[in-house]
Coordinates of C-alpha atoms in Angstrom, one line a residue:
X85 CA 0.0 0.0 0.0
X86 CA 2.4 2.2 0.4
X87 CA 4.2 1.7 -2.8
X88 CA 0.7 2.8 -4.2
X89 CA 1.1 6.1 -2.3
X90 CA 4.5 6.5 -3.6
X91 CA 3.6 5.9 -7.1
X92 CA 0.5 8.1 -6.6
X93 CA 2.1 10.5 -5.1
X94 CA 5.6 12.0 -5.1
X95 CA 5.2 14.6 -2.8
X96 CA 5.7 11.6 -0.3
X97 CA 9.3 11.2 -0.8
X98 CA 11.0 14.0 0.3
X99 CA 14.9 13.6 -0.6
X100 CA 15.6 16.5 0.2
X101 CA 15.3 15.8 4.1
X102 CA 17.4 12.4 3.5
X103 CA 19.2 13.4 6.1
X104 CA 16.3 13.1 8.6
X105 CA 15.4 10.3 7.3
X106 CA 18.1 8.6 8.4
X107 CA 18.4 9.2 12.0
X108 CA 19.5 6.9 15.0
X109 CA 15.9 6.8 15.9
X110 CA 14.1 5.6 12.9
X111 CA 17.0 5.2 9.9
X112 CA 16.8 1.3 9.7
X113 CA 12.3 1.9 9.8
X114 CA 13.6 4.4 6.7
X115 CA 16.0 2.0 4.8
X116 CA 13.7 -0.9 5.3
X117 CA 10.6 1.1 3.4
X118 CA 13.0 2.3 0.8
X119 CA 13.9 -1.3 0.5
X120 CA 10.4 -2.6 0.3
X121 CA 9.9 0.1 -2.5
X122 CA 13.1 -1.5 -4.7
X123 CA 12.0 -5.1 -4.5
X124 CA 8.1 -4.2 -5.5
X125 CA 9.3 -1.8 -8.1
X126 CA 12.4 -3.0 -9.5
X127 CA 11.4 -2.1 -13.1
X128 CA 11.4 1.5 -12.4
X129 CA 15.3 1.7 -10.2
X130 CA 16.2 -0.5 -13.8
X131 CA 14.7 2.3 -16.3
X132 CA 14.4 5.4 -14.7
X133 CA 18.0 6.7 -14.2
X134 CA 17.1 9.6 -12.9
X135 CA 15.9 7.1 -9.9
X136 CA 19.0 5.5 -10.3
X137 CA 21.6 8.4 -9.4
X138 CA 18.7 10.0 -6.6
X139 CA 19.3 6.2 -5.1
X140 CA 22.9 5.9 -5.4
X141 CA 23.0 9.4 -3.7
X142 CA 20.6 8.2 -1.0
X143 CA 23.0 5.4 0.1
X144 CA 26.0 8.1 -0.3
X145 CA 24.4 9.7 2.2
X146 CA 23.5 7.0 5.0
X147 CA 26.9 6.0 4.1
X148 CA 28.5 9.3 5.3
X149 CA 26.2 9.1 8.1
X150 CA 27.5 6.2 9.5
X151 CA 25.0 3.8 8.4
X152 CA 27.2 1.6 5.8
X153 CA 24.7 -1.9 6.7
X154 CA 22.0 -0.2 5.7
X155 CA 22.8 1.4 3.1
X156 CA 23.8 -1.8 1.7
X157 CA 19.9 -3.1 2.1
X158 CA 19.5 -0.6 -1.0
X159 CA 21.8 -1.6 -3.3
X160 CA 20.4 -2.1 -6.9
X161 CA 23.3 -3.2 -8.6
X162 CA 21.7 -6.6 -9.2
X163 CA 18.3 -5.7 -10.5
X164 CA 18.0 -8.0 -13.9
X165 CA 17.3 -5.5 -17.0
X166 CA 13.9 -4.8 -17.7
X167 CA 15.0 -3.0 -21.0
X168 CA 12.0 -5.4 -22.4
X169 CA 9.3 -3.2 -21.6
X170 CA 10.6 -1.0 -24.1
X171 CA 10.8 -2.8 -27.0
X172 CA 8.6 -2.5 -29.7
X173 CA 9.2 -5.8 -30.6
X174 CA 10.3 -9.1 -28.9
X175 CA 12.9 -10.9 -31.6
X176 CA 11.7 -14.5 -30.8
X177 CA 13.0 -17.6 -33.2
X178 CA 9.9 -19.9 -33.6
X179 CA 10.4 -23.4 -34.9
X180 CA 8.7 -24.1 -38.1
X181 CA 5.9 -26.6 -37.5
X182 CA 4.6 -28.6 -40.0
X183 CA 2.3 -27.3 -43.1
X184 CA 2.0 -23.8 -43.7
X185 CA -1.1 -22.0 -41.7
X186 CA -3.1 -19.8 -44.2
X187 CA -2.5 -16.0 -43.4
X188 CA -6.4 -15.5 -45.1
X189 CA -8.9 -14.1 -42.8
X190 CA -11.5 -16.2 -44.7
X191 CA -9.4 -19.5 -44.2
X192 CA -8.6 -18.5 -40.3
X193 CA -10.7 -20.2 -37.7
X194 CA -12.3 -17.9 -34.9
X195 CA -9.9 -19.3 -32.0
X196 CA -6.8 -18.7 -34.3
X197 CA -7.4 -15.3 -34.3
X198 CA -8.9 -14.3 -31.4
X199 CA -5.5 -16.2 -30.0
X200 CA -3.1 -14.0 -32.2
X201 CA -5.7 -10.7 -31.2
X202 CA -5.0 -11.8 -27.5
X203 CA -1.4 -12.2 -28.3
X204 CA -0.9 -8.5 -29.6
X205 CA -2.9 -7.3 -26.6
X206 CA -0.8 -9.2 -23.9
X207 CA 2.3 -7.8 -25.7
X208 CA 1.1 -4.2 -25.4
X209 CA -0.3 -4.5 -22.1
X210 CA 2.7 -5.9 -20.6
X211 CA 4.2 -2.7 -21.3
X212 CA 2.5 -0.5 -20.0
X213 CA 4.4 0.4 -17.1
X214 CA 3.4 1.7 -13.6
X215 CA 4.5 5.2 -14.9
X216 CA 2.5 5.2 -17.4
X217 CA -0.9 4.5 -15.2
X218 CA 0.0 7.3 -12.5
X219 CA 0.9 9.9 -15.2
X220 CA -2.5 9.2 -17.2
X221 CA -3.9 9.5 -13.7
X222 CA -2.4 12.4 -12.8
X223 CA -2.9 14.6 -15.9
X224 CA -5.8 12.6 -17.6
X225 CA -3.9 13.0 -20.7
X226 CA -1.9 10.8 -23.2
X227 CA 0.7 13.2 -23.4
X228 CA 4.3 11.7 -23.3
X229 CA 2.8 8.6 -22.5
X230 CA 4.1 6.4 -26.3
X231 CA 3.5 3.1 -24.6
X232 CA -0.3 3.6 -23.3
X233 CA -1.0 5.7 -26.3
X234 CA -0.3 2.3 -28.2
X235 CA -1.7 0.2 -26.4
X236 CA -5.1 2.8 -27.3
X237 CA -4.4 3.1 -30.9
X238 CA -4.5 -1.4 -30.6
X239 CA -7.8 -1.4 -29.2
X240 CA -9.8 1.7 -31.9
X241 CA -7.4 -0.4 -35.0
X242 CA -9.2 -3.5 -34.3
X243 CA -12.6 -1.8 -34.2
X244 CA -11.7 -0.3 -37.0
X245 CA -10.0 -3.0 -38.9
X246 CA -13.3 -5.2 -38.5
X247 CA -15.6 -2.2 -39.6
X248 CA -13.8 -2.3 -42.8
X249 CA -13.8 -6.1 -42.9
X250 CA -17.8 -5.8 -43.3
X251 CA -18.2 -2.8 -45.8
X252 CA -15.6 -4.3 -47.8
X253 CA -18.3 -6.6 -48.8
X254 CA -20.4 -5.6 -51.6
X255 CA -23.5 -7.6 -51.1
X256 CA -25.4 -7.8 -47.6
X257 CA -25.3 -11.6 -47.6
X258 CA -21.0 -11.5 -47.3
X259 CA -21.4 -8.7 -45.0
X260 CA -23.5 -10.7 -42.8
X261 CA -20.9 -13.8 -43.2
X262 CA -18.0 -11.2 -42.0
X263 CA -20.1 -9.8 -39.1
X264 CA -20.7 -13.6 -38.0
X265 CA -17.5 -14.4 -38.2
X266 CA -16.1 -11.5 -35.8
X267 CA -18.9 -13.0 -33.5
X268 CA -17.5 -15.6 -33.1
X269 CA -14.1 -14.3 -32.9
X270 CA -15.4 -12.8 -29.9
X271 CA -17.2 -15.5 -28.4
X272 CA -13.7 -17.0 -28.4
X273 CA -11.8 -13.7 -27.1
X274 CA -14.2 -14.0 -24.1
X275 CA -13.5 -17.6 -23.6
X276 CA -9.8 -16.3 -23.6
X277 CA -10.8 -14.2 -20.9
X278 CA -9.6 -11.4 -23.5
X279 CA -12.2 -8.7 -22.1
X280 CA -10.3 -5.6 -23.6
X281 CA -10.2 -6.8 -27.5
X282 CA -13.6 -8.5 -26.9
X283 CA -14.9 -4.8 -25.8
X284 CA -13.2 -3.6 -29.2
X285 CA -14.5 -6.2 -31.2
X286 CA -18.3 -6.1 -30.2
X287 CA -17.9 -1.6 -29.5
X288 CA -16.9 -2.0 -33.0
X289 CA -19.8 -3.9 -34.7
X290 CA -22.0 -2.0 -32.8
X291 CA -20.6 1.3 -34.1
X292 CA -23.2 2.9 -35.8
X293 CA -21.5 2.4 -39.2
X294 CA -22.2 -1.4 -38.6
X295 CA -25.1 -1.4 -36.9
X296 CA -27.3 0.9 -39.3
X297 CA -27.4 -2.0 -41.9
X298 CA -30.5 -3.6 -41.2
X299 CA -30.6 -5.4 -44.7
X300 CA -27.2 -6.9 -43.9
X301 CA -28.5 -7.4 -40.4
X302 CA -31.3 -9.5 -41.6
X303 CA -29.5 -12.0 -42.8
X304 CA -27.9 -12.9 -39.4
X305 CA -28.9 -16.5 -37.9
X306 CA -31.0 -16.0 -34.9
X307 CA -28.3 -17.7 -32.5
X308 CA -25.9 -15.4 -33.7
X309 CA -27.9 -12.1 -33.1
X310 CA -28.6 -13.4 -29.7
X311 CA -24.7 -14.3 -29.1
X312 CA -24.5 -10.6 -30.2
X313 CA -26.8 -9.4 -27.8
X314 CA -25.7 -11.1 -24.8
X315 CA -22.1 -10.1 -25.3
X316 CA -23.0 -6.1 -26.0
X317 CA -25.6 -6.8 -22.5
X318 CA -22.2 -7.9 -20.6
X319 CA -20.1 -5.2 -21.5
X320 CA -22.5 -2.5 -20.9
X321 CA -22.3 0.8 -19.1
X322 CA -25.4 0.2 -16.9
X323 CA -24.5 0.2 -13.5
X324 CA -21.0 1.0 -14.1
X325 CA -19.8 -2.1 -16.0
X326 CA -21.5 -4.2 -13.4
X327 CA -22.1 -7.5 -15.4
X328 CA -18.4 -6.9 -17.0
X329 CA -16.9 -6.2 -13.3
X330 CA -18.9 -9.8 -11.9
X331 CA -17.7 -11.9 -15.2
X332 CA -14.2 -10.4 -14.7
X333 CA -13.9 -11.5 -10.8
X334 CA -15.2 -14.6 -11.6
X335 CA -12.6 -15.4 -13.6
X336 CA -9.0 -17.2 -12.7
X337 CA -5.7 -17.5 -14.5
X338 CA -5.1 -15.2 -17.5
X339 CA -7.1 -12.8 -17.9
X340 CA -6.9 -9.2 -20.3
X341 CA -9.3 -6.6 -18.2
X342 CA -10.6 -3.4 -20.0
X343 CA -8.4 -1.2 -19.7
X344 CA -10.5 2.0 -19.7
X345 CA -12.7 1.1 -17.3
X346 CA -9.6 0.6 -14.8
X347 CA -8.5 4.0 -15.6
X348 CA -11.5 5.5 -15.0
X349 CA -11.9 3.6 -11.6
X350 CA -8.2 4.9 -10.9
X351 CA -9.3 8.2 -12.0
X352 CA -11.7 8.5 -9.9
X353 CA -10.2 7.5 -6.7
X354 CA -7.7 9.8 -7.2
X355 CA -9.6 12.6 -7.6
X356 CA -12.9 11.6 -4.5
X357 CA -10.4 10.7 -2.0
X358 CA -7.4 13.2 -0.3
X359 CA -4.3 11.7 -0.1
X360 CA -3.6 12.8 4.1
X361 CA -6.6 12.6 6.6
X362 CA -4.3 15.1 8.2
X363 CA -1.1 16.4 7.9
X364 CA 0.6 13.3 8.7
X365 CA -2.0 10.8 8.3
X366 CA -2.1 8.6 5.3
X367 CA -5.7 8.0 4.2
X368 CA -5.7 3.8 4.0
X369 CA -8.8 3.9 2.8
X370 CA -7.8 5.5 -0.5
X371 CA -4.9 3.4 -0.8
X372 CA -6.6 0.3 -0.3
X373 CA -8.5 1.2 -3.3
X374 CA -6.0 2.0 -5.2
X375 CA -4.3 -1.1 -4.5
X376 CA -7.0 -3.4 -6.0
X377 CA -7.4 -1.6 -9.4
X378 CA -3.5 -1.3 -9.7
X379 CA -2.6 -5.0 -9.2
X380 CA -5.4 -5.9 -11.8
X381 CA -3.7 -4.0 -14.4
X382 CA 0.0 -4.8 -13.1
X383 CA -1.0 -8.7 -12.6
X384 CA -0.1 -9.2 -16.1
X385 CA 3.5 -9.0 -15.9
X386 CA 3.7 -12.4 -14.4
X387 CA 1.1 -14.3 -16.4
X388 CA 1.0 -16.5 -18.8
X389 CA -1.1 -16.6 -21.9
X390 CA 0.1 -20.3 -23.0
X391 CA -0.3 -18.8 -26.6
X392 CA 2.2 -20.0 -29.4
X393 CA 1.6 -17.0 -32.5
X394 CA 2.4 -17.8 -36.1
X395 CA 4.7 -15.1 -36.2
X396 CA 3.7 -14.8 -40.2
X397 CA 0.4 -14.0 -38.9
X398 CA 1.2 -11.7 -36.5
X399 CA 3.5 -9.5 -39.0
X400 CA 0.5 -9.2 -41.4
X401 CA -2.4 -8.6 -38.7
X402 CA 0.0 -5.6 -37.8
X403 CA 0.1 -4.4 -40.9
X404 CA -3.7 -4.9 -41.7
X405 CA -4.5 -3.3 -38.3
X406 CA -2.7 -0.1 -38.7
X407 CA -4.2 1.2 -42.3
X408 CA -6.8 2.5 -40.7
X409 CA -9.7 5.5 -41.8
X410 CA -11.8 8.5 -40.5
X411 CA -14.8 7.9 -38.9
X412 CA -16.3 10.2 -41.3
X413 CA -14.7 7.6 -44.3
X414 CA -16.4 4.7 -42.8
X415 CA -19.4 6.4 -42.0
X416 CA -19.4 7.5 -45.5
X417 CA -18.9 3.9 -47.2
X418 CA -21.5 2.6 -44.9
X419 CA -23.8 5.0 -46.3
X420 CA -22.8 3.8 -49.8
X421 CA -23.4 0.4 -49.0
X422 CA -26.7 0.7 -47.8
X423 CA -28.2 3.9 -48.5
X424 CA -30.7 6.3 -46.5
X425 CA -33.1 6.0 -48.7
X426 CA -32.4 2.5 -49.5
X427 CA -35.8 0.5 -50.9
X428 CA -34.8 -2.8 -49.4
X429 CA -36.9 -3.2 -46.2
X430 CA -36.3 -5.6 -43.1
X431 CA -39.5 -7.3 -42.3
X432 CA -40.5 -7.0 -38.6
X433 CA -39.5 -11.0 -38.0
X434 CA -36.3 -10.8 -39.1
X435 CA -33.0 -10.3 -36.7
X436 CA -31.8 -6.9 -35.9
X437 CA -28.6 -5.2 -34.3
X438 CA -28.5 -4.9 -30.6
X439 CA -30.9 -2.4 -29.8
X440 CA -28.6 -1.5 -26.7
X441 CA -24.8 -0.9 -27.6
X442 CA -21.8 -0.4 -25.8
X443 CA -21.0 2.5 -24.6
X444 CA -17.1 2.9 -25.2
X445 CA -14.9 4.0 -22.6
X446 CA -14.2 7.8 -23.8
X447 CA -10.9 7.7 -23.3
X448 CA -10.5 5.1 -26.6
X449 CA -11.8 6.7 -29.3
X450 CA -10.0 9.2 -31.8
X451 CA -6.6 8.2 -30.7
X452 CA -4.4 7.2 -33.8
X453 CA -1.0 7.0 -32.8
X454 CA 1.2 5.3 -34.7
X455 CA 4.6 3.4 -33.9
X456 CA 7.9 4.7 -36.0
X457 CA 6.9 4.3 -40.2
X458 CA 10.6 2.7 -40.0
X459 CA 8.8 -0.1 -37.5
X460 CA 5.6 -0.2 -39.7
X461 CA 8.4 -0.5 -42.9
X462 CA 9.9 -3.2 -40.5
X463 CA 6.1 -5.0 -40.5
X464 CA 6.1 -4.0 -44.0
X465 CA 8.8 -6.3 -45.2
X466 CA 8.4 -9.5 -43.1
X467 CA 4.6 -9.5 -43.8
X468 CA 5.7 -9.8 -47.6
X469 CA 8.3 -12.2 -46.6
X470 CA 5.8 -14.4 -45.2
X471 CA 3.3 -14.0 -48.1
X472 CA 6.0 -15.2 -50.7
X473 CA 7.4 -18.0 -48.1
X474 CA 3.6 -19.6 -47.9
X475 CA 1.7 -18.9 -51.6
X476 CA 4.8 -18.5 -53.6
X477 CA 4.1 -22.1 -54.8
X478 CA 7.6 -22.4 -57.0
X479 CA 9.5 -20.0 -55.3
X480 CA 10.2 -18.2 -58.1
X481 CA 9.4 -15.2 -56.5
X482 CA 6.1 -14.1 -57.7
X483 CA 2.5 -14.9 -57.3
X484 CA -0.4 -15.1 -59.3
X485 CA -3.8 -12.9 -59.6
X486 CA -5.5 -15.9 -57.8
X487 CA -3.5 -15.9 -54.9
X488 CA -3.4 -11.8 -54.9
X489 CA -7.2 -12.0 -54.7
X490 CA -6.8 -14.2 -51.8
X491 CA -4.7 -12.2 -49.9
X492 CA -6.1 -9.1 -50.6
X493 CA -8.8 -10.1 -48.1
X494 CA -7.1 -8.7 -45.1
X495 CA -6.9 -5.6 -46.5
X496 CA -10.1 -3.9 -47.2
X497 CA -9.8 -1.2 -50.4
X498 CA -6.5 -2.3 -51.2
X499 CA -5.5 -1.2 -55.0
X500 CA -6.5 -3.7 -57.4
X501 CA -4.1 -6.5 -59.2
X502 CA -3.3 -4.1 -62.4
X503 CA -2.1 -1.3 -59.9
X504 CA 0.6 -3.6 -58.0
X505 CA 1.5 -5.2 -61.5
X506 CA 3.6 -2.2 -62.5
X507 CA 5.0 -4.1 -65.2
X508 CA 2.0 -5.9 -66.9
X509 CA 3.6 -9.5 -67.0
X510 CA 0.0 -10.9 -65.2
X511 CA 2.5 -11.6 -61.8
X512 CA 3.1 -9.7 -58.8
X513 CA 7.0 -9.9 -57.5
X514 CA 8.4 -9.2 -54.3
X515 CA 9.9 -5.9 -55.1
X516 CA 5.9 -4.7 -56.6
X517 CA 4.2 -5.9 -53.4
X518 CA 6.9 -3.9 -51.4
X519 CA 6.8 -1.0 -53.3
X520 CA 3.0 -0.3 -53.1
X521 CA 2.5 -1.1 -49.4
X522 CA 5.6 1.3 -48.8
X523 CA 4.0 3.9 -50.7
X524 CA 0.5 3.2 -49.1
X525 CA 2.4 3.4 -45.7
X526 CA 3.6 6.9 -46.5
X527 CA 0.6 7.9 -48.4
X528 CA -1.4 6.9 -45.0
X529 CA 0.8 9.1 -42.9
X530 CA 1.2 7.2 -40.0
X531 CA 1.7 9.1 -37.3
X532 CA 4.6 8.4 -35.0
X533 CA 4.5 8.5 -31.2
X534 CA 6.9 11.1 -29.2
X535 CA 8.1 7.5 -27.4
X536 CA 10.8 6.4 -30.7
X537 CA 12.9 9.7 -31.5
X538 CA 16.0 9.3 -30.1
X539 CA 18.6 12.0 -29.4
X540 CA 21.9 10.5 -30.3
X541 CA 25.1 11.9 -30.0
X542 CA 28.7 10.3 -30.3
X543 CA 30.3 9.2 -27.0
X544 CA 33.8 8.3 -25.6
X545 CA 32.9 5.3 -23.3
X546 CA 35.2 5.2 -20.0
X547 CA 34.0 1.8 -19.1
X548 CA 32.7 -1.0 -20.9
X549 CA 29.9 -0.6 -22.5
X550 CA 27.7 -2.8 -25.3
X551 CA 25.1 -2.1 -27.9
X552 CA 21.1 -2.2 -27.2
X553 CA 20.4 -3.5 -30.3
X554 CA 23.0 -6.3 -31.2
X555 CA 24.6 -6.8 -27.4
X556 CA 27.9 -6.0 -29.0
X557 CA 30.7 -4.4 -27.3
X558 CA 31.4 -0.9 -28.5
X559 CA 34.6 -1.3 -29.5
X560 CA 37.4 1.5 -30.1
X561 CA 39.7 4.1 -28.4
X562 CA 37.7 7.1 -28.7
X563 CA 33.8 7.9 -29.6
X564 CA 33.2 3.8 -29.7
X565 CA 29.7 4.2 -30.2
X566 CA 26.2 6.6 -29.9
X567 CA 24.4 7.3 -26.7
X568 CA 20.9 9.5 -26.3
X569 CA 21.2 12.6 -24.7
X570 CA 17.2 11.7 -23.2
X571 CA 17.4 8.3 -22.2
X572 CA 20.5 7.2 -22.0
X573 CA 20.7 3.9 -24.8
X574 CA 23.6 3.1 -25.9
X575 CA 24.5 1.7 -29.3
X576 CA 27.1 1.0 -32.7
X577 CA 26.7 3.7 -35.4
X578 CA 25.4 1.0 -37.7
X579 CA 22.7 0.1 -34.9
X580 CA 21.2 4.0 -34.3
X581 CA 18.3 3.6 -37.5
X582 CA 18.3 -0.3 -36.7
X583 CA 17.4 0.4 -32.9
X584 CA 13.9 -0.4 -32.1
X585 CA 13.5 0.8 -28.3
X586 CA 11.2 3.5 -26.5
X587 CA 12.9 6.7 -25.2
X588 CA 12.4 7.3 -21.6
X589 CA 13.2 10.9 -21.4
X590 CA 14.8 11.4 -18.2
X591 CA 13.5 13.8 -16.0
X592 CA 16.0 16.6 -15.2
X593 CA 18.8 15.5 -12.4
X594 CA 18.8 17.2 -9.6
X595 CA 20.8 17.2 -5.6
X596 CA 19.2 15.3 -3.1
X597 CA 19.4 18.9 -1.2
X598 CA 17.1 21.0 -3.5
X599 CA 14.9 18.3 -5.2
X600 CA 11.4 19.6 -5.3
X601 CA 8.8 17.2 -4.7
X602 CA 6.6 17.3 -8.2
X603 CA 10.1 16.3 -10.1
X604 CA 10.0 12.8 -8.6
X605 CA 7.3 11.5 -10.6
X606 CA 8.7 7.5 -10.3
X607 CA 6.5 4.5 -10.9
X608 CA 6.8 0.9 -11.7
X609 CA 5.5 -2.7 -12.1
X610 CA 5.1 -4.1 -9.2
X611 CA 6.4 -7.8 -8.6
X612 CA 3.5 -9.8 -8.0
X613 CA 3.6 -12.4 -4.7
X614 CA 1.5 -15.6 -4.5

């Protein structure tokens, strides 16, 4: 609980009365908290080296004091790297299993990709770090905040991505096929216990875009319309999420929870309760609080999905989830594909949308961050990799219309055959596939986060030091390699454009002696116990 306060609050550490802290009477009651505070956070004394010099001044300081045992209770020379949570990506060999698995969406079972869905979510989740909670907390904002504004743009590109699955459909009859199959997808995603991609699969056919095409609705089974209902009834607003918050406890092992609605509980904690009952009385009852919607969110970090991704397929559901449109875009093509004044009526007997739909946390919508287009490029070029490793049949390096036509079913409105087929020769190659989704990347604009610009600047090293990207040892006499001014990653000159890591800016050092209090913003991911 009181690590909760801490991350809460900063005003609570107050470094620059170190010295009282340490005093004959209470000093070992002192070291032992700020010990407590290392082992439940160790994430944060690993990433935030601001933390880490305040910390190695702090045991200066009981050092001088006299206090050398105890200041040896704080040393965090053996916290293991949790440079991890940074990464954009996790480079993970996976052994080839026999057969190739289709990368179509109209060849992939529902549990296949609700699995992969849940795959991407754990990834992002996991990296949200406890930082990242108390600042969005705090300032109610997503600014400087790369890693949750991800995690965001995830959840509003699979609503998206499945919006445009449907109106990419011309006839209601395959639109009602797709809108089944995403119910099922999320039948599976709650058997996962995947709440937060099974809120952005069924917020997202229930957008109005979706949900406004009664002809297309009509053709719905009625087991599937009332699969549809029941989900949209358990993720509802009423009551504040109460049949979402009861199906939630009830469940045990992994389990993904909505993230919005955790934020808004946090937010509001924050803001109903005052942190001191009195000047020097901590108010438990907030803390308790805040304690049991932080270690829902955190409790991820230690679990285990028991998920083994088809990394092919996870390269181009990347991809497919970030070309993403306007509201007003798929608003507009909904409109085309079923008109206002459209003459086809629904008789009364037949199945219709939920009439009550989700109401969407408001934090998700309208965020559209995108990662680094050199990461997207990244997606880019092993997604194409893995299209001519499973359907180029000969391996001569092409593929035919057939097999384009195939493939183009992931990606709603892509270009037609002629457009890839620069040359005319009635194949597509590598280089022409690469090409157009490179230009459609740029032509997108993907927006990238603050989180991936790196300030680099070359370095003399004075001890040894090795590369963030290939673990190499930066070799040389003088200005062996390039570290960031901001965050402090090291790394070869041939590594800086290669480097795929978030920047941690560090907050400005400053003396334990003048520190104000709102500079110490620290957080982390707590270590869960069992």
């Amino acid at each position: 609980m009181y690590s909760d306060f801490l991350m809460i609050n900063p005003e609570y550490i107050k470094f620059s009365n170190n010295k009282k802290m340490i005093n004959i009477r209470n000093g070992r009651f002192n070291i032992n908290k700020f010990r407590y505070w290392i082992s439940e956070f160790p994430a944060e004394f690993n990433l935030d080296l601001g933390l880490v010099r305040l910390t190695e001044e702090f045991r200066e300081v009981a050092s001088q004091l006299g206090y050398e045992e105890h200041s040896k209770l704080i040393d965090i020379s053996s916290i293991p790297s949790y440079d991890w949570m940074r990464r954009v990506t996790q480079r993970k060999k996976i052994t080839k299993k026999k057969g190739k698995a289709s990368l179509l969406f109209d060849h992939l079972e529902p549990l296949e990709l609700a699995e992969h869905l849940t795959f991407l979510e754990y990834k992002s989740f996991r990296r949200i770090s406890f930082t990242d909670y108390q600042s969005y907390v705090i300032h109610r904002c997503l600014m400087d905040n790369p890693t949750l504004e991800r995690s965001i743009a995830l959840f509003n590109g699979i609503s998206q991505w499945l919006q445009l699955m449907v109106l990419s459909k011309h006839t209601s009859v395959q639109r009602a096929e797709v809108i089944t199959k995403f119910i099922n997808v999320a039948q599976k995603l709650l058997q996962l216990q995947n709440f937060n991609t099974l809120m952005a699969v069924v917020g997202g056919l229930s957008h109005s875009a979706i949900s406004r095409l009664k002809e297309t609705c009509s053709h719905l089974a009625p087991e599937v319309t009332k699969a549809w209902n029941e989900m949209t009834e358990l993720l509802s607003s009423n009551g504040n999420y109460c049949n979402y918050r009861k199906a939630f406890a009830d469940c045990e092992g992994f389990k993904i929870p909505i993230l919005g609605v955790h934020l808004k509980d946090l937010i509001a904690v924050h803001v109903a309760f005052p942190d001191w009952i009195d000047e020097n009385k901590v108010n438990i009852v907030k803390m308790q609080q805040l304690y049991v919607t932080f270690n829902e969110l955190v409790s991820l970090q230690d679990a285990n999905p028991h998920l083994e991704p088809n990394m092919d397929l996870i390269h181009l559901l990347t991809l497919s989830l970030d070309l993403y449109y306007t509201e007003d875009e798929i608003y507009e093509l909904s409109l085309l594909r079923e008109p206002r004044n459209s003459k086809s009526m629904v008789r009364p007997s037949t199945p219709t949308t939920p009439s009550k739909h989700v109401t969407l946390v408001d934090w998700a919508p309208g965020v559209t961050a995108k990662p680094d287009p050199s990461i997207i490029n990244k997606h880019i070029r092993k997604m194409v990799d893995s299209v001519f490793r499973n359907y180029d049949h000969d391996h001569d390096g092409y593929i035919s219309q057939e097999d384009f036509e195939s493939i183009t079913a992931n990606f709603p409105f892509l270009d037609s055959f002629c457009v890839l087929d620069k040359d005319e020769d009635g194949l597509i190659s590598k280089d022409e596939m690469m090409a157009y989704f490179l230009r459609a990347n740029s032509q997108l604009q993907c927006k990238m986060g603050p989180g991936f610009i790196h300030n680099f600047q070359e370095i003399t090293y004075l001890k040894p030091t090795f590369c963030e990207h290939c673990a190499g040892f930066l070799w040389g006499i003088i200005k062996q390699g390039y570290k960031c001014k901001d965050c402090g990653v090291n790394c070869h000159k041939q590594c800086r454009d290669l480097l795929v890591l978030a920047c941690r800016k560090l907050r400005k050092s400053t003396s334990l002696e003048n520190s104000s209090p709102t500079s110490l913003s620290h957080g982390s991911l707590p270590t869960q116990t069992h």
